[in-house]
């Protein structure tokens, strides 16, 4: 079935699948419950730019805090900084972004639409992967408990052929991009008979490189203005401050510098909601190490970062590593932590062994030494760097899309629940007076006043209590606290758990500890 999806100001024709349905539900739920709005919507929006609404801003802040606590607060050798978005333009010459931060583009001559050539090829492979998933699903049904997925993937003739096709395609693309052989990238698109997803046309131009940085100007008059770039990654703000932080913080290698902040990229394939944005936020950490130790630190950070993800309980089966075949200009090893988004497994976080590339480049371009004196070795060297880099918006989408479920209930009805990890939920509890009279609202408001010192809490008195529960379920609120007539005599309330819908009678003074137990960062990070 053909349908039209509206994402930003762009319309996409696509084949209706369950994945598309789920993704559409995610986008509309995010809007309906005050999580994400299209930027400047009253002017028809700006493609790939989004605003976080009242609940979205809280969820985003909680994800940011969860990352910061795990990376900075819990590591005595990692500190955080907040560098400016504007940086001296030579930064980007030194980092290689001016010359090499490009995407390979291809235009369709009939539709006049522009695409990333590598994304067209990756999407082609994702379709084959979906076929593998279908085969696995069918076989799992057929064999029941006896089904061995690993064995099936290794031995089923059709699946093996699909996988070989994917491997050969991605490997050829990686090699061609590495060699800057753009003619071969186009040849690959033609050989695979990849068509424009909008129109089906295969009338393609040559593949060209396109720089992703946004330029701007600094200065009052046109003659004296300086050309600047909006930073395309936060990492460079850390590199240029490496020695300042090391000296003022008396940091000893190995140590890390973390940062959360905005980054800007003129993305060509600007779709998939907040997955690929033009203005987004990164949470990055550069870990400075002794040259030669990068392999062990690479493994260490792969494992540590994966544990952080798993601690949130979104399901181990939804993560996987994807080692890079094509390495960025600065890396000697790289892997992605991929997450199963509604449109398939995609990059969520990158872990890169960046060698001493960046610091050496900044030494060369600035003429300043960026070296560490190692007292144990009694020598100076340019440290190597291990980077962990995750998109905050992408993490938001991972958490939000994974949490949104439609549940069948025993009484043949359904409920929509946003099962956000309680530690990240924007509102931790809603306090509901059963009726709007008899002094119940006053008690409910007193409870709100008490709890709001520790948690973000909501007061809700409109509609029947059942409807209020549903509203809070869809909003992702982990607890509903109901004040009823018994409260007047025994000071107890009902506390209802969002996920189990279980209700318990508890004393008002027990509420704080009960909620804290389930939403406390410590409880969650201890799972790491
Ligand atoms: N400093 C390394 C670096 O920037 P990257 O793989 O280009 O590496 C790191 O980006 C992370 O930033 C990605 O894994 C992704 O989560 C996020 N990211 C990158 N581009 C993005 C975009 N256009 N929109 C949203 N998130 C993005």
Coordinates of C-alpha atoms and ligand atoms in Angstrom, one line a residue:
X1 CA 0.0 0.0 0.0
X2 CA 1.3 3.5 -0.9
X3 CA 1.0 6.3 1.6
X4 CA 2.3 9.8 2.2
X5 CA 4.2 10.5 5.3
X6 CA 4.7 14.1 6.4
X7 CA 8.0 14.6 8.2
X8 CA 8.9 18.3 8.5
X9 CA 8.1 20.0 5.2
X10 CA 9.1 17.0 3.1
X11 CA 6.7 14.4 1.8
X12 CA 7.8 10.9 1.4
X13 CA 6.1 8.1 -0.5
X14 CA 6.9 4.8 1.0
X15 CA 5.6 1.3 1.2
X16 CA 3.4 0.9 4.3
X17 CA 4.9 -1.5 6.8
X18 CA 4.5 -2.0 10.5
X19 CA 7.8 -0.1 11.0
X20 CA 6.4 2.9 9.2
X21 CA 3.2 2.7 11.3
X22 CA 5.1 2.5 14.5
X23 CA 7.4 5.4 13.5
X24 CA 4.3 7.5 12.6
X25 CA 2.8 6.8 16.0
X26 CA 6.1 7.9 17.7
X27 CA 6.1 11.2 15.8
X28 CA 2.5 12.0 16.5
X29 CA 2.7 10.9 20.1
X30 CA 5.7 13.1 20.6
X31 CA 3.7 16.1 19.4
X32 CA 0.4 15.2 21.2
X33 CA 2.0 14.8 24.6
X34 CA 4.3 17.9 24.4
X35 CA 7.6 16.2 23.8
X36 CA 8.8 17.4 20.3
X37 CA 7.4 20.1 18.0
X38 CA 8.5 21.0 14.5
X39 CA 10.6 24.2 14.7
X40 CA 8.6 27.4 13.8
X41 CA 5.6 25.3 12.9
X42 CA 3.3 28.3 12.3
X43 CA 5.5 29.1 9.3
X44 CA 5.3 25.5 8.1
X45 CA 8.4 24.4 9.9
X46 CA 12.1 24.2 9.0
X47 CA 13.2 20.8 7.7
X48 CA 15.2 18.7 10.1
X49 CA 15.0 21.3 12.9
X50 CA 12.9 20.6 16.0
X51 CA 11.9 22.1 19.3
X52 CA 11.7 20.2 22.6
X53 CA 8.4 21.0 24.3
X54 CA 7.5 21.0 28.0
X55 CA 7.9 17.2 28.5
X56 CA 10.6 16.8 25.9
X57 CA 12.9 19.4 27.5
X58 CA 12.6 17.4 30.8
X59 CA 13.3 14.1 29.2
X60 CA 16.3 15.5 27.4
X61 CA 17.6 17.1 30.6
X62 CA 17.3 13.7 32.4
X63 CA 19.1 11.9 29.7
X64 CA 21.9 14.5 29.7
X65 CA 22.1 14.2 33.5
X66 CA 22.2 10.4 33.4
X67 CA 25.1 10.6 31.0
X68 CA 26.9 13.4 32.9
X69 CA 26.6 11.5 36.2
X70 CA 27.9 8.3 34.7
X71 CA 30.7 9.9 32.8
X72 CA 31.9 12.8 35.0
X73 CA 30.5 12.4 38.5
X74 CA 31.3 8.7 38.8
X75 CA 34.8 9.0 37.3
X76 CA 37.4 10.8 39.4
X77 CA 39.6 11.1 36.4
X78 CA 37.0 12.7 34.1
X79 CA 36.0 16.4 34.2
X80 CA 33.4 18.3 32.2
X81 CA 33.7 21.6 30.3
X82 CA 31.4 23.9 28.3
X83 CA 33.3 25.4 25.4
X84 CA 31.9 28.0 23.0
X85 CA 30.1 27.1 19.8
X86 CA 32.1 29.6 17.8
X87 CA 35.8 28.7 17.5
X88 CA 38.7 30.2 15.7
X89 CA 38.3 29.2 12.0
X90 CA 41.8 27.6 11.9
X91 CA 40.4 25.0 14.3
X92 CA 38.5 23.5 11.4
X93 CA 41.4 23.6 9.0
X94 CA 43.5 21.8 11.6
X95 CA 40.8 19.2 12.4
X96 CA 40.4 18.3 8.7
X97 CA 36.8 19.4 8.6
X98 CA 37.3 22.1 6.0
X99 CA 38.9 19.6 3.6
X100 CA 37.3 16.3 4.5
X101 CA 34.0 16.7 6.3
X102 CA 32.0 15.8 3.2
X103 CA 29.1 13.7 2.2
X104 CA 28.9 12.0 -1.2
X105 CA 25.8 13.4 -3.0
X106 CA 23.9 12.3 -6.0
X107 CA 21.0 14.1 -7.7
X108 CA 18.1 12.5 -9.5
X109 CA 17.7 14.3 -12.8
X110 CA 14.0 13.6 -13.1
X111 CA 12.8 14.4 -9.6
X112 CA 15.5 17.0 -9.0
X113 CA 15.9 15.6 -5.5
X114 CA 19.3 15.3 -3.8
X115 CA 20.4 12.2 -1.9
X116 CA 23.4 10.9 0.0
X117 CA 24.8 8.2 -2.2
X118 CA 26.1 6.1 0.7
X119 CA 22.6 6.3 2.4
X120 CA 20.9 5.1 -0.8
X121 CA 23.2 2.1 -0.7
X122 CA 22.8 1.5 3.0
X123 CA 19.0 1.7 2.6
X124 CA 19.2 -0.9 -0.1
X125 CA 21.1 -3.2 2.3
X126 CA 18.7 -2.5 5.1
X127 CA 15.9 -3.8 2.8
X128 CA 17.9 -7.1 2.4
X129 CA 18.4 -7.2 6.2
X130 CA 14.6 -6.9 6.6
X131 CA 14.2 -10.0 4.4
X132 CA 16.7 -11.8 6.7
X133 CA 14.6 -10.8 9.7
X134 CA 11.5 -12.1 8.0
X135 CA 13.1 -15.5 7.3
X136 CA 14.2 -15.7 10.9
X137 CA 10.8 -14.8 12.2
X138 CA 9.2 -17.5 9.9
X139 CA 11.7 -20.2 11.0
X140 CA 11.3 -19.3 14.7
X141 CA 7.6 -19.9 14.3
X142 CA 8.1 -23.2 12.4
X143 CA 10.7 -24.7 14.8
X144 CA 9.4 -23.3 18.1
X145 CA 11.6 -23.9 21.2
X146 CA 14.0 -26.0 19.1
X147 CA 15.0 -22.9 17.0
X148 CA 18.7 -22.0 17.0
X149 CA 19.0 -18.5 15.5
X150 CA 22.8 -18.6 15.2
X151 CA 22.7 -21.9 13.4
X152 CA 19.9 -20.8 11.1
X153 CA 21.8 -17.6 10.2
X154 CA 24.9 -19.6 9.4
X155 CA 23.3 -22.4 7.4
X156 CA 20.1 -21.3 5.7
X157 CA 21.1 -21.0 2.0
X158 CA 18.9 -18.0 1.3
X159 CA 19.9 -16.1 4.4
X160 CA 23.6 -16.8 3.8
X161 CA 23.2 -15.4 0.2
X162 CA 21.4 -12.3 1.5
X163 CA 24.2 -11.7 4.0
X164 CA 26.9 -12.1 1.4
X165 CA 25.2 -9.6 -0.8
X166 CA 25.1 -7.1 2.1
X167 CA 28.7 -7.7 3.0
X168 CA 30.0 -7.4 -0.6
X169 CA 27.9 -4.2 -1.2
X170 CA 29.0 -2.4 1.9
X171 CA 32.6 -3.5 1.5
X172 CA 32.8 -2.2 -2.1
X173 CA 31.2 1.1 -1.1
X174 CA 33.6 1.5 1.8
X175 CA 36.6 0.9 -0.4
X176 CA 35.4 3.3 -3.1
X177 CA 34.7 6.1 -0.6
X178 CA 38.1 5.5 1.0
X179 CA 39.8 5.8 -2.4
X180 CA 37.5 8.8 -3.3
X181 CA 36.4 6.7 -6.3
X182 CA 33.0 8.5 -6.7
X183 CA 32.5 7.0 -10.2
X184 CA 32.5 3.6 -8.7
X185 CA 29.9 4.6 -6.0
X186 CA 27.7 5.7 -8.9
X187 CA 28.4 2.5 -10.8
X188 CA 27.4 0.5 -7.7
X189 CA 24.1 2.5 -7.4
X190 CA 23.4 1.6 -11.1
X191 CA 24.4 -2.0 -10.8
X192 CA 22.1 -2.4 -7.8
X193 CA 19.3 -0.7 -9.8
X194 CA 18.7 1.7 -6.9
X195 CA 15.8 4.0 -7.8
X196 CA 14.8 7.4 -6.4
X197 CA 12.6 6.5 -3.4
X198 CA 10.2 9.3 -4.3
X199 CA 9.6 8.6 -8.0
X200 CA 11.3 5.3 -8.9
X201 CA 13.5 7.1 -11.5
X202 CA 17.0 5.7 -12.1
X203 CA 18.3 8.8 -14.0
X204 CA 21.2 9.8 -11.7
X205 CA 23.9 12.5 -12.0
X206 CA 27.5 11.9 -11.1
X207 CA 28.4 11.6 -7.3
X208 CA 29.9 14.8 -5.8
X209 CA 31.3 15.7 -2.4
X210 CA 29.5 18.3 -0.3
X211 CA 30.9 20.0 2.8
X212 CA 28.5 19.8 5.8
X213 CA 29.6 22.8 7.8
X214 CA 27.4 25.8 8.2
X215 CA 29.3 29.1 7.6
X216 CA 28.6 32.4 9.3
X217 CA 30.4 35.8 9.8
X218 CA 31.8 37.6 12.8
X219 CA 32.3 41.3 12.7
X220 CA 30.4 44.6 12.3
X221 CA 31.4 45.5 8.7
X222 CA 31.5 43.3 5.6
X223 CA 35.2 44.2 4.9
X224 CA 36.4 43.2 8.4
X225 CA 34.1 40.3 8.9
X226 CA 35.7 37.0 9.7
X227 CA 34.4 33.7 8.2
X228 CA 33.4 31.3 11.0
X229 CA 31.8 27.9 11.1
X230 CA 29.2 26.7 13.5
X231 CA 30.9 23.7 15.1
X232 CA 30.0 20.4 13.5
X233 CA 31.2 18.4 16.6
X234 CA 31.9 19.4 20.2
X235 CA 35.1 17.4 20.3
X236 CA 37.4 20.2 19.0
X237 CA 36.4 22.5 22.0
X238 CA 37.9 19.8 24.2
X239 CA 41.1 19.3 22.1
X240 CA 42.0 23.0 22.1
X241 CA 41.5 23.2 25.9
X242 CA 43.4 20.0 26.6
X243 CA 46.4 21.6 28.1
X244 CA 44.4 24.3 30.0
X245 CA 42.3 21.6 31.7
X246 CA 45.3 19.3 32.3
X247 CA 47.3 22.0 34.0
X248 CA 44.6 23.7 36.0
X249 CA 43.0 20.4 37.1
X250 CA 46.4 18.8 37.7
X251 CA 45.1 15.8 35.7
X252 CA 47.3 12.7 35.2
X253 CA 47.1 10.5 32.2
X254 CA 44.8 8.6 31.7
X255 CA 42.1 11.3 32.1
X256 CA 39.0 12.4 30.3
X257 CA 37.3 15.7 29.4
X258 CA 33.6 15.5 28.8
X259 CA 31.2 18.0 27.2
X260 CA 27.6 18.3 26.2
X261 CA 26.6 20.9 23.6
X262 CA 25.1 21.9 20.3
X263 CA 26.6 20.9 17.0
X264 CA 25.4 21.9 13.5
X265 CA 25.6 20.0 10.2
X266 CA 24.0 20.9 6.8
X267 CA 22.6 17.3 6.5
X268 CA 21.4 16.4 3.0
X269 CA 19.3 13.5 4.0
X270 CA 17.3 15.4 6.6
X271 CA 14.6 12.9 7.5
X272 CA 13.7 10.4 10.1
X273 CA 12.5 13.0 12.6
X274 CA 15.1 13.8 15.3
X275 CA 17.4 11.0 14.1
X276 CA 19.2 13.2 11.7
X277 CA 19.0 16.9 12.4
X278 CA 20.7 20.1 11.2
X279 CA 21.0 21.4 14.8
X280 CA 21.5 18.8 17.4
X281 CA 23.2 18.1 20.7
X282 CA 26.2 15.8 21.3
X283 CA 27.5 14.3 24.5
X284 CA 31.2 13.6 24.0
X285 CA 34.2 12.5 26.0
X286 CA 37.8 12.5 25.0
X287 CA 40.0 10.2 27.0
X288 CA 43.7 11.1 26.9
X289 CA 46.0 8.1 27.1
X290 CA 49.6 6.9 26.7
X291 CA 50.4 6.1 23.1
X292 CA 50.3 2.3 22.5
X293 CA 47.5 1.7 25.1
X294 CA 44.7 2.6 22.7
X295 CA 43.6 -1.0 22.0
X296 CA 42.9 -1.8 25.7
X297 CA 41.1 1.6 26.2
X298 CA 39.1 1.0 23.1
X299 CA 37.8 -2.3 24.5
X300 CA 37.3 -0.7 27.9
X301 CA 35.1 2.2 26.6
X302 CA 33.2 -0.1 24.3
X303 CA 32.2 -2.3 27.3
X304 CA 31.6 0.7 29.6
X305 CA 29.4 2.5 27.2
X306 CA 27.4 -0.6 26.3
X307 CA 26.7 -1.2 30.0
X308 CA 25.5 2.3 30.4
X309 CA 22.9 1.7 27.6
X310 CA 21.9 -1.7 29.0
X311 CA 21.3 -0.2 32.5
X312 CA 18.3 1.7 31.1
X313 CA 16.5 -1.6 30.4
X314 CA 15.5 -1.0 26.8
X315 CA 16.4 -4.6 26.0
X316 CA 19.9 -6.1 25.3
X317 CA 18.6 -7.4 22.0
X318 CA 18.1 -3.9 20.7
X319 CA 21.8 -3.0 20.7
X320 CA 24.7 -4.2 18.7
X321 CA 28.2 -3.1 17.7
X322 CA 29.1 -2.3 14.2
X323 CA 32.8 -2.0 13.5
X324 CA 33.8 0.5 10.9
X325 CA 35.3 -0.6 7.6
X326 CA 35.8 2.9 6.4
X327 CA 37.7 4.8 9.1
X328 CA 37.4 8.6 9.5
X329 CA 40.5 10.6 8.7
X330 CA 41.5 10.7 12.4
X331 CA 40.9 7.2 13.6
X332 CA 42.8 3.9 13.8
X333 CA 39.8 2.0 15.1
X334 CA 36.1 2.8 15.4
X335 CA 32.8 1.1 16.2
X336 CA 29.2 2.2 16.5
X337 CA 26.8 1.2 19.1
X338 CA 23.7 0.6 17.0
X339 CA 20.2 0.6 18.3
X340 CA 17.0 -0.9 16.8
X341 CA 15.0 2.3 15.9
X342 CA 11.5 1.9 14.4
X343 CA 13.3 2.0 11.0
X344 CA 15.9 -0.7 11.8
X345 CA 19.4 -0.8 13.4
X346 CA 21.2 2.5 13.1
X347 CA 24.1 4.3 14.8
X348 CA 23.4 5.7 18.2
X349 CA 26.9 6.2 19.5
X350 CA 30.4 6.2 18.1
X351 CA 33.5 5.0 19.9
X352 CA 36.6 6.1 18.1
X353 CA 40.3 5.6 18.7
X354 CA 41.5 9.0 17.4
X355 CA 45.2 8.5 17.8
X356 CA 47.2 11.7 18.3
X357 CA 45.8 13.2 15.1
X358 CA 43.8 16.1 16.6
X359 CA 46.4 17.3 19.1
X360 CA 49.2 17.1 16.6
X361 CA 47.2 19.0 14.0
X362 CA 46.5 21.7 16.5
X363 CA 50.1 21.9 17.5
X364 CA 51.1 22.3 13.9
X365 CA 48.4 24.9 13.0
X366 CA 48.7 26.9 16.3
X367 CA 52.5 26.6 16.8
X368 CA 51.8 25.8 20.5
X369 CA 53.0 22.6 22.2
X370 CA 50.1 20.4 23.3
X371 CA 52.1 17.8 25.2
X372 CA 51.9 16.0 28.5
X373 CA 54.9 15.5 30.7
X374 CA 54.8 12.0 32.1
X375 CA 56.7 12.0 35.5
X376 CA 56.8 8.2 35.6
X377 CA 58.5 8.0 32.2
X378 CA 60.3 11.3 32.6
X379 CA 59.3 12.4 29.1
X380 CA 56.8 14.5 27.2
X381 CA 54.5 13.1 24.5
X382 CA 51.4 14.0 22.6
X383 CA 48.7 11.8 24.2
X384 CA 46.5 9.4 22.2
X385 CA 42.7 9.9 22.5
X386 CA 39.8 7.5 22.9
X387 CA 36.5 9.2 22.1
X388 CA 32.9 8.3 23.1
X389 CA 30.4 10.4 21.2
X390 CA 26.6 10.1 21.4
X391 CA 23.8 12.2 20.0
X392 CA 21.5 13.4 22.8
X393 CA 18.6 13.7 20.3
X394 CA 19.2 10.3 18.9
X395 CA 19.3 8.9 22.5
X396 CA 16.0 10.7 23.1
X397 CA 14.5 9.0 20.0
X398 CA 15.9 5.6 21.1
X399 CA 14.3 5.9 24.6
X400 CA 11.1 7.4 23.4
X401 CA 10.4 5.0 20.5
X402 CA 11.3 2.0 22.5
X403 CA 9.0 3.0 25.3
X404 CA 5.9 3.7 23.3
X405 CA 3.7 0.6 23.5
X406 CA 0.0 -0.4 22.8
X407 CA -1.1 -2.9 25.4
X408 CA -4.0 -5.3 25.2
X409 CA -5.7 -5.5 28.6
X410 CA -7.7 -8.3 30.1
X411 CA -11.0 -6.6 29.5
X412 CA -10.4 -6.5 25.7
X413 CA -9.5 -2.9 25.7
X414 CA -6.1 -1.4 24.9
X415 CA -4.0 1.3 26.6
X416 CA -1.2 3.4 25.2
X417 CA 1.7 3.5 27.6
X418 CA 5.0 5.4 27.4
X419 CA 7.2 3.0 29.5
X420 CA 10.0 5.4 29.9
X421 CA 12.7 4.3 32.3
X422 CA 11.5 5.9 35.5
X423 CA 14.8 7.7 36.1
X424 CA 14.3 9.6 32.8
X425 CA 10.6 10.2 33.0
X426 CA 9.8 14.0 32.8
X427 CA 7.1 13.8 35.5
X428 CA 7.7 11.3 38.2
X429 CA 4.3 11.3 39.8
X430 CA 0.8 12.7 39.3
X431 CA -1.4 13.5 42.3
X432 CA -5.1 13.0 41.6
X433 CA -7.9 13.9 44.0
X434 CA -10.7 11.3 43.4
X435 CA -13.3 14.1 43.3
X436 CA -13.1 17.9 43.2
X437 CA -14.7 18.4 46.6
X438 CA -14.8 17.3 50.3
X439 CA -11.3 18.7 50.9
X440 CA -9.6 16.1 48.6
X441 CA -8.0 18.7 46.2
X442 CA -6.5 20.5 49.2
X443 CA -4.8 17.4 50.4
X444 CA -3.6 16.5 46.9
X445 CA -2.1 20.0 46.5
X446 CA -0.3 19.6 49.9
X447 CA 1.2 16.3 48.7
X448 CA 2.4 18.1 45.5
X449 CA 3.9 20.9 47.5
X450 CA 5.8 18.4 49.6
X451 CA 7.0 16.1 46.8
X452 CA 8.0 18.9 44.4
X453 CA 11.2 19.5 46.5
X454 CA 12.5 16.2 45.3
X455 CA 10.7 15.4 42.0
X456 CA 8.9 16.9 39.1
X457 CA 5.2 16.2 40.0
X458 CA 1.9 17.0 38.4
X459 CA -1.6 17.8 39.8
X460 CA -4.5 16.5 37.7
X461 CA -8.2 16.8 38.8
X462 CA -10.0 16.8 35.4
X463 CA -12.1 13.8 34.2
X464 CA -12.8 10.5 35.8
X465 CA -9.9 8.9 37.6
X466 CA -9.6 6.1 35.0
X467 CA -9.1 8.6 32.2
X468 CA -6.6 10.4 34.2
X469 CA -4.6 7.2 34.7
X470 CA -4.7 6.6 30.9
X471 CA -3.5 10.2 30.3
X472 CA -0.6 9.8 32.7
X473 CA 0.3 6.3 31.2
X474 CA 0.5 7.9 27.8
X475 CA 2.6 10.7 29.2
X476 CA 5.1 8.3 30.7
X477 CA 4.5 9.2 34.4
X478 CA 5.7 6.2 36.5
X479 CA 3.3 6.8 39.5
X480 CA -0.2 8.0 40.1
X481 CA -1.2 8.9 43.6
X482 CA -4.9 9.0 44.3
X483 CA -6.4 10.9 47.3
X484 CA -9.8 9.6 48.3
X485 CA -12.2 9.8 51.2
X486 CA -10.3 7.3 53.3
X487 CA -7.3 9.7 53.1
X488 CA -9.3 12.1 55.3
X489 CA -9.4 9.6 58.2
X490 CA -6.2 7.5 57.9
X491 CA -3.7 9.7 56.0
X492 CA -3.2 7.0 53.4
X493 CA -3.4 7.2 49.6
X494 CA -3.3 4.8 46.7
X495 CA -0.2 4.6 44.6
X496 CA -0.5 3.1 41.2
X497 CA 2.4 1.8 39.2
X498 CA 2.4 2.8 35.5
X499 CA 3.8 -0.5 34.1
X500 CA 2.1 -3.1 36.3
X501 CA -1.0 -1.0 37.0
X502 CA -0.7 -2.5 40.5
X503 CA -2.2 -0.3 43.3
X504 CA -1.0 -0.2 46.9
X505 CA -2.3 1.7 49.9
X506 CA 0.5 3.6 51.6
X507 CA 0.9 6.4 54.2
X508 CA 1.5 9.9 52.7
X509 CA 4.8 10.2 54.6
X510 CA 6.1 7.0 52.8
X511 CA 5.6 8.4 49.3
X512 CA 8.9 10.3 49.0
X513 CA 11.0 7.2 49.8
X514 CA 8.8 4.9 47.6
X515 CA 9.2 7.1 44.6
X516 CA 12.9 7.8 45.2
X517 CA 13.7 4.1 45.3
X518 CA 12.5 3.8 41.7
X519 CA 13.6 7.0 40.1
X520 CA 16.9 7.6 41.7
X521 CA 19.9 7.7 39.4
X522 CA 21.9 5.6 41.8
X523 CA 19.4 2.7 41.6
X524 CA 19.8 2.7 37.8
X525 CA 23.5 3.3 37.5
X526 CA 24.2 0.6 40.0
X527 CA 22.9 -1.8 37.3
X528 CA 26.0 -1.0 35.2
Ligands
LIG1 N1 33.2 13.7 17.4 C1 32.9 12.6 16.7 C2 31.6 12.7 15.9 O1 31.1 13.8 15.9 P1 29.9 11.4 14.6 O2 29.8 9.9 14.4 O3 29.9 12.2 13.4 O4 31.2 11.5 15.4 C3 28.6 11.3 16.9 O5 28.7 11.8 15.6 C4 27.2 11.1 17.2 O6 26.4 12.3 17.1 C5 26.4 10.0 16.4 O7 26.6 8.7 16.8 C6 25.0 10.5 16.5 O8 24.4 9.9 17.7 C7 25.1 12.0 16.7 N2 24.8 12.7 15.4 C8 25.6 12.9 14.4 N3 25.0 13.6 13.4 C9 23.8 13.8 13.8 C10 22.6 14.5 13.3 N4 22.7 15.1 12.1 N5 21.5 14.6 14.0 C11 21.4 14.0 15.2 N6 22.5 13.3 15.8 C12 23.6 13.2 15.1

